[in-house]
GROMACS .gro file of C-alpha atoms in nm:
model
  173
    1MET     CA    1  -4.565  -3.039 -18.711
    2VAL     CA    2  -4.680  -3.304 -18.462
    3LEU     CA    3  -5.037  -3.337 -18.594
    4PRO     CA    4  -4.943  -3.372 -18.963
    5THR     CA    5  -4.680  -3.631 -18.867
    6PHE     CA    6  -4.932  -3.820 -18.653
    7SER     CA    7  -5.189  -3.798 -18.933
    8SER     CA    8  -4.943  -3.938 -19.188
    9LEU     CA    9  -4.840  -4.223 -18.958
   10ALA     CA   10  -5.202  -4.309 -18.879
   11MET     CA   11  -5.293  -4.299 -19.250
   12GLY     CA   12  -5.020  -4.554 -19.319
   13CYS     CA   13  -5.137  -4.781 -19.037
   14MET     CA   14  -5.508  -4.761 -19.115
   15GLY     CA   15  -5.451  -4.787 -19.489
   16THR     CA   16  -5.250  -5.105 -19.441
   17LEU     CA   17  -5.508  -5.241 -19.197
   18LEU     CA   18  -5.787  -5.188 -19.449
   19LEU     CA   19  -5.589  -5.327 -19.743
   20ILE     CA   20  -5.497  -5.641 -19.549
   21SER     CA   21  -5.852  -5.681 -19.424
   22GLY     CA   22  -6.000  -5.632 -19.770
   23GLY     CA   23  -5.744  -5.868 -19.922
   24SER     CA   24  -5.828  -6.129 -19.661
   25LYS     CA   25  -6.197  -6.096 -19.745
   26LEU     CA   26  -6.113  -6.127 -20.113
   27LEU     CA   27  -5.923  -6.451 -20.053
   28SER     CA   28  -6.184  -6.604 -19.821
   29HIS     CA   29  -6.512  -6.486 -19.971
   30ASN     CA   30  -6.711  -6.789 -19.849
   31ASP     CA   31  -6.590  -6.736 -19.491
   32LEU     CA   32  -6.698  -6.372 -19.517
   33LEU     CA   33  -7.047  -6.481 -19.624
   34GLY     CA   34  -7.066  -6.696 -19.310
   35THR     CA   35  -6.944  -6.411 -19.092
   36ILE     CA   36  -7.203  -6.173 -19.234
   37ALA     CA   37  -7.475  -6.432 -19.172
   38ALA     CA   38  -7.352  -6.486 -18.814
   39TYR     CA   39  -7.416  -6.120 -18.731
   40ARG     CA   40  -7.790  -6.167 -18.808
   41ILE     CA   41  -7.826  -5.804 -18.913
   42LEU     CA   42  -7.973  -5.859 -19.258
   43PRO     CA   43  -8.340  -5.964 -19.278
   44ARG     CA   44  -8.401  -6.339 -19.275
   45SER     CA   45  -8.549  -6.312 -19.622
   46THR     CA   46  -8.219  -6.189 -19.767
   47SER     CA   47  -8.112  -6.412 -20.054
   48PHE     CA   48  -7.766  -6.551 -20.112
   49ALA     CA   49  -7.723  -6.284 -20.379
   50GLY     CA   50  -7.799  -6.018 -20.117
   51TYR     CA   51  -7.530  -6.153 -19.886
   52ASP     CA   52  -7.293  -6.169 -20.181
   53VAL     CA   53  -7.354  -5.801 -20.264
   54VAL     CA   54  -7.283  -5.702 -19.903
   55ALA     CA   55  -6.967  -5.914 -19.897
   56TRP     CA   56  -6.831  -5.768 -20.220
   57THR     CA   57  -6.924  -5.414 -20.112
   58LEU     CA   58  -6.733  -5.451 -19.784
   59THR     CA   59  -6.434  -5.606 -19.959
   60ILE     CA   60  -6.411  -5.340 -20.228
   61ALA     CA   61  -6.477  -5.054 -19.984
   62GLU     CA   62  -6.199  -5.168 -19.750
   63MET     CA   63  -5.951  -5.205 -20.033
   64LEU     CA   64  -6.036  -4.869 -20.194
   65LEU     CA   65  -6.030  -4.684 -19.863
   66GLY     CA   66  -5.703  -4.852 -19.768
   67ALA     CA   67  -5.546  -4.746 -20.097
   68GLY     CA   68  -5.684  -4.395 -20.055
   69LEU     CA   69  -5.533  -4.365 -19.708
   70LEU     CA   70  -5.198  -4.490 -19.834
   71LEU     CA   71  -5.213  -4.223 -20.103
   72GLY     CA   72  -5.280  -3.962 -19.834
   73LEU     CA   73  -5.636  -3.872 -19.936
   74SER     CA   74  -5.823  -3.707 -19.649
   75PHE     CA   75  -6.152  -3.809 -19.813
   76ALA     CA   76  -6.055  -4.173 -19.752
   77ALA     CA   77  -6.013  -4.097 -19.382
   78TRP     CA   78  -6.361  -3.943 -19.363
   79ALA     CA   79  -6.516  -4.234 -19.555
   80SER     CA   80  -6.333  -4.474 -19.322
   81VAL     CA   81  -6.516  -4.312 -19.029
   82GLY     CA   82  -6.842  -4.431 -19.185
   83LEU     CA   83  -6.710  -4.781 -19.247
   84PHE     CA   84  -6.580  -4.819 -18.890
   85LEU     CA   85  -6.912  -4.687 -18.753
   86ILE     CA   86  -7.102  -4.945 -18.960
   87PHE     CA   87  -6.879  -5.216 -18.811
   88ALA     CA   88  -6.932  -5.072 -18.461
   89LEU     CA   89  -7.309  -5.070 -18.511
   90ALA     CA   90  -7.315  -5.436 -18.618
   91ILE     CA   91  -7.091  -5.536 -18.328
   92GLY     CA   92  -7.286  -5.324 -18.079
   93ILE     CA   93  -7.619  -5.472 -18.183
   94ASN     CA   94  -7.484  -5.821 -18.123
   95VAL     CA   95  -7.325  -5.730 -17.790
   96LEU     CA   96  -7.660  -5.585 -17.676
   97ARG     CA   97  -7.835  -5.903 -17.793
   98GLY     CA   98  -7.588  -6.108 -17.591
   99ARG     CA   99  -7.462  -6.270 -17.913
  100THR     CA  100  -7.087  -6.283 -17.856
  101GLN     CA  101  -6.998  -6.645 -17.930
  102PHE     CA  102  -6.892  -6.599 -18.292
  103ASP     CA  103  -6.589  -6.464 -18.473
  104CYS     CA  104  -6.615  -6.092 -18.543
  105GLY     CA  105  -6.438  -6.133 -18.876
  106CYS     CA  106  -6.200  -5.853 -18.786
  107SER     CA  107  -5.889  -6.037 -18.675
  108VAL     CA  108  -5.559  -5.950 -18.832
  109GLY     CA  109  -5.257  -6.174 -18.829
  110GLY     CA  110  -5.441  -6.496 -18.753
  111GLY     CA  111  -5.654  -6.619 -18.470
  112VAL     CA  112  -6.018  -6.583 -18.386
  113THR     CA  113  -6.158  -6.276 -18.213
  114ARG     CA  114  -6.505  -6.309 -18.065
  115VAL     CA  115  -6.758  -6.026 -18.076
  116SER     CA  116  -6.722  -5.833 -17.750
  117GLY     CA  117  -6.730  -5.494 -17.587
  118ALA     CA  118  -6.355  -5.468 -17.647
  119VAL     CA  119  -6.403  -5.529 -18.020
  120LEU     CA  120  -6.677  -5.264 -18.020
  121ALA     CA  121  -6.441  -5.021 -17.845
  122ARG     CA  122  -6.172  -5.094 -18.105
  123ALA     CA  123  -6.411  -5.017 -18.392
  124LEU     CA  124  -6.515  -4.691 -18.224
  125TYR     CA  125  -6.149  -4.602 -18.159
  126LEU     CA  126  -6.071  -4.654 -18.528
  127ALA     CA  127  -6.367  -4.433 -18.624
  128VAL     CA  128  -6.242  -4.155 -18.395
  129LEU     CA  129  -5.885  -4.198 -18.520
  130ALA     CA  130  -6.004  -4.177 -18.881
  131ALA     CA  131  -6.198  -3.858 -18.799
  132VAL     CA  132  -5.892  -3.702 -18.636
  133VAL     CA  133  -5.680  -3.799 -18.937
  134GLY     CA  134  -5.941  -3.655 -19.174
  135GLY     CA  135  -5.950  -3.335 -18.973
  136VAL     CA  136  -5.576  -3.275 -18.957
  137ALA     CA  137  -5.463  -3.428 -19.286
  138VAL     CA  138  -5.263  -3.179 -19.486
  139PRO     CA  139  -5.330  -3.129 -19.858
  140GLY     CA  140  -5.136  -3.378 -20.066
  141GLY     CA  141  -5.132  -3.637 -19.789
  142GLY     CA  142  -4.861  -3.491 -19.572
  143LEU     CA  143  -4.544  -3.688 -19.525
  144PRO     CA  144  -4.514  -3.995 -19.751
  145VAL     CA  145  -4.208  -4.123 -19.562
  146VAL     CA  146  -4.399  -4.115 -19.234
  147ARG     CA  147  -4.698  -4.285 -19.402
  148ALA     CA  148  -4.457  -4.555 -19.518
  149GLY     CA  149  -4.342  -4.587 -19.156
  150GLY     CA  150  -4.703  -4.653 -19.059
  151VAL     CA  151  -4.720  -4.926 -19.323
  152VAL     CA  152  -4.403  -5.090 -19.193
  153GLY     CA  153  -4.521  -5.062 -18.833
  154TRP     CA  154  -4.856  -5.223 -18.909
  155LEU     CA  155  -4.698  -5.502 -19.114
  156LEU     CA  156  -4.460  -5.579 -18.826
  157PHE     CA  157  -4.753  -5.588 -18.584
  158VAL     CA  158  -4.943  -5.830 -18.810
  159ALA     CA  159  -4.636  -6.049 -18.860
  160VAL     CA  160  -4.566  -6.078 -18.487
  161ARG     CA  161  -4.932  -6.145 -18.411
  162HIS     CA  162  -4.944  -6.417 -18.677
  163LEU     CA  163  -4.628  -6.578 -18.540
  164ARG     CA  164  -4.772  -6.574 -18.187
  165HIS     CA  165  -5.099  -6.735 -18.301
  166SER     CA  166  -4.913  -6.999 -18.499
  167GLY     CA  167  -4.710  -7.092 -18.190
  168PHE     CA  168  -4.381  -6.995 -18.354
  169VAL     CA  169  -4.317  -6.712 -18.109
  170GLY     CA  170  -4.425  -6.732 -17.747
  171GLU     CA  171  -4.564  -6.447 -17.544
  172THR     CA  172  -4.330  -6.271 -17.307
  173VAL     CA  173  -4.433  -6.157 -16.965
   0.00000   0.00000   0.00000
């Protein structure tokens, strides 16, 4: 009973993470284009249209995978592994190049997060978590109430983080 409960909770958290991230990309498409360019992964000859295709693909993929996780689809967990590994690869390439002085484009709840080894570790952690969820997800998505708990938990995390970055709530020691 522990693994299906954990899987349902993680599906809610990751689904909400991906929906918020995709929604953020949808609302700030031009910023996303700049972030993609900052990674310097695409060939220099890539046209604006090429960057636009990548931006829309990431946005739509995050939103679809987020919705799939919230619906309890184990396929969405497995596909999320691939997405998180793509993010980890892009981050890792830049860390190895020593290019860490730009925003990773993966912050939630406000603030700027620079590309770093810690951000790489987070992307890899999410890939492993998605694989575990995909491996233990029960048919039909498991426990919808627990998935909803994951949604609420993630939304609270984002809200508190946003309030801290806005200066409304101070950090406690």
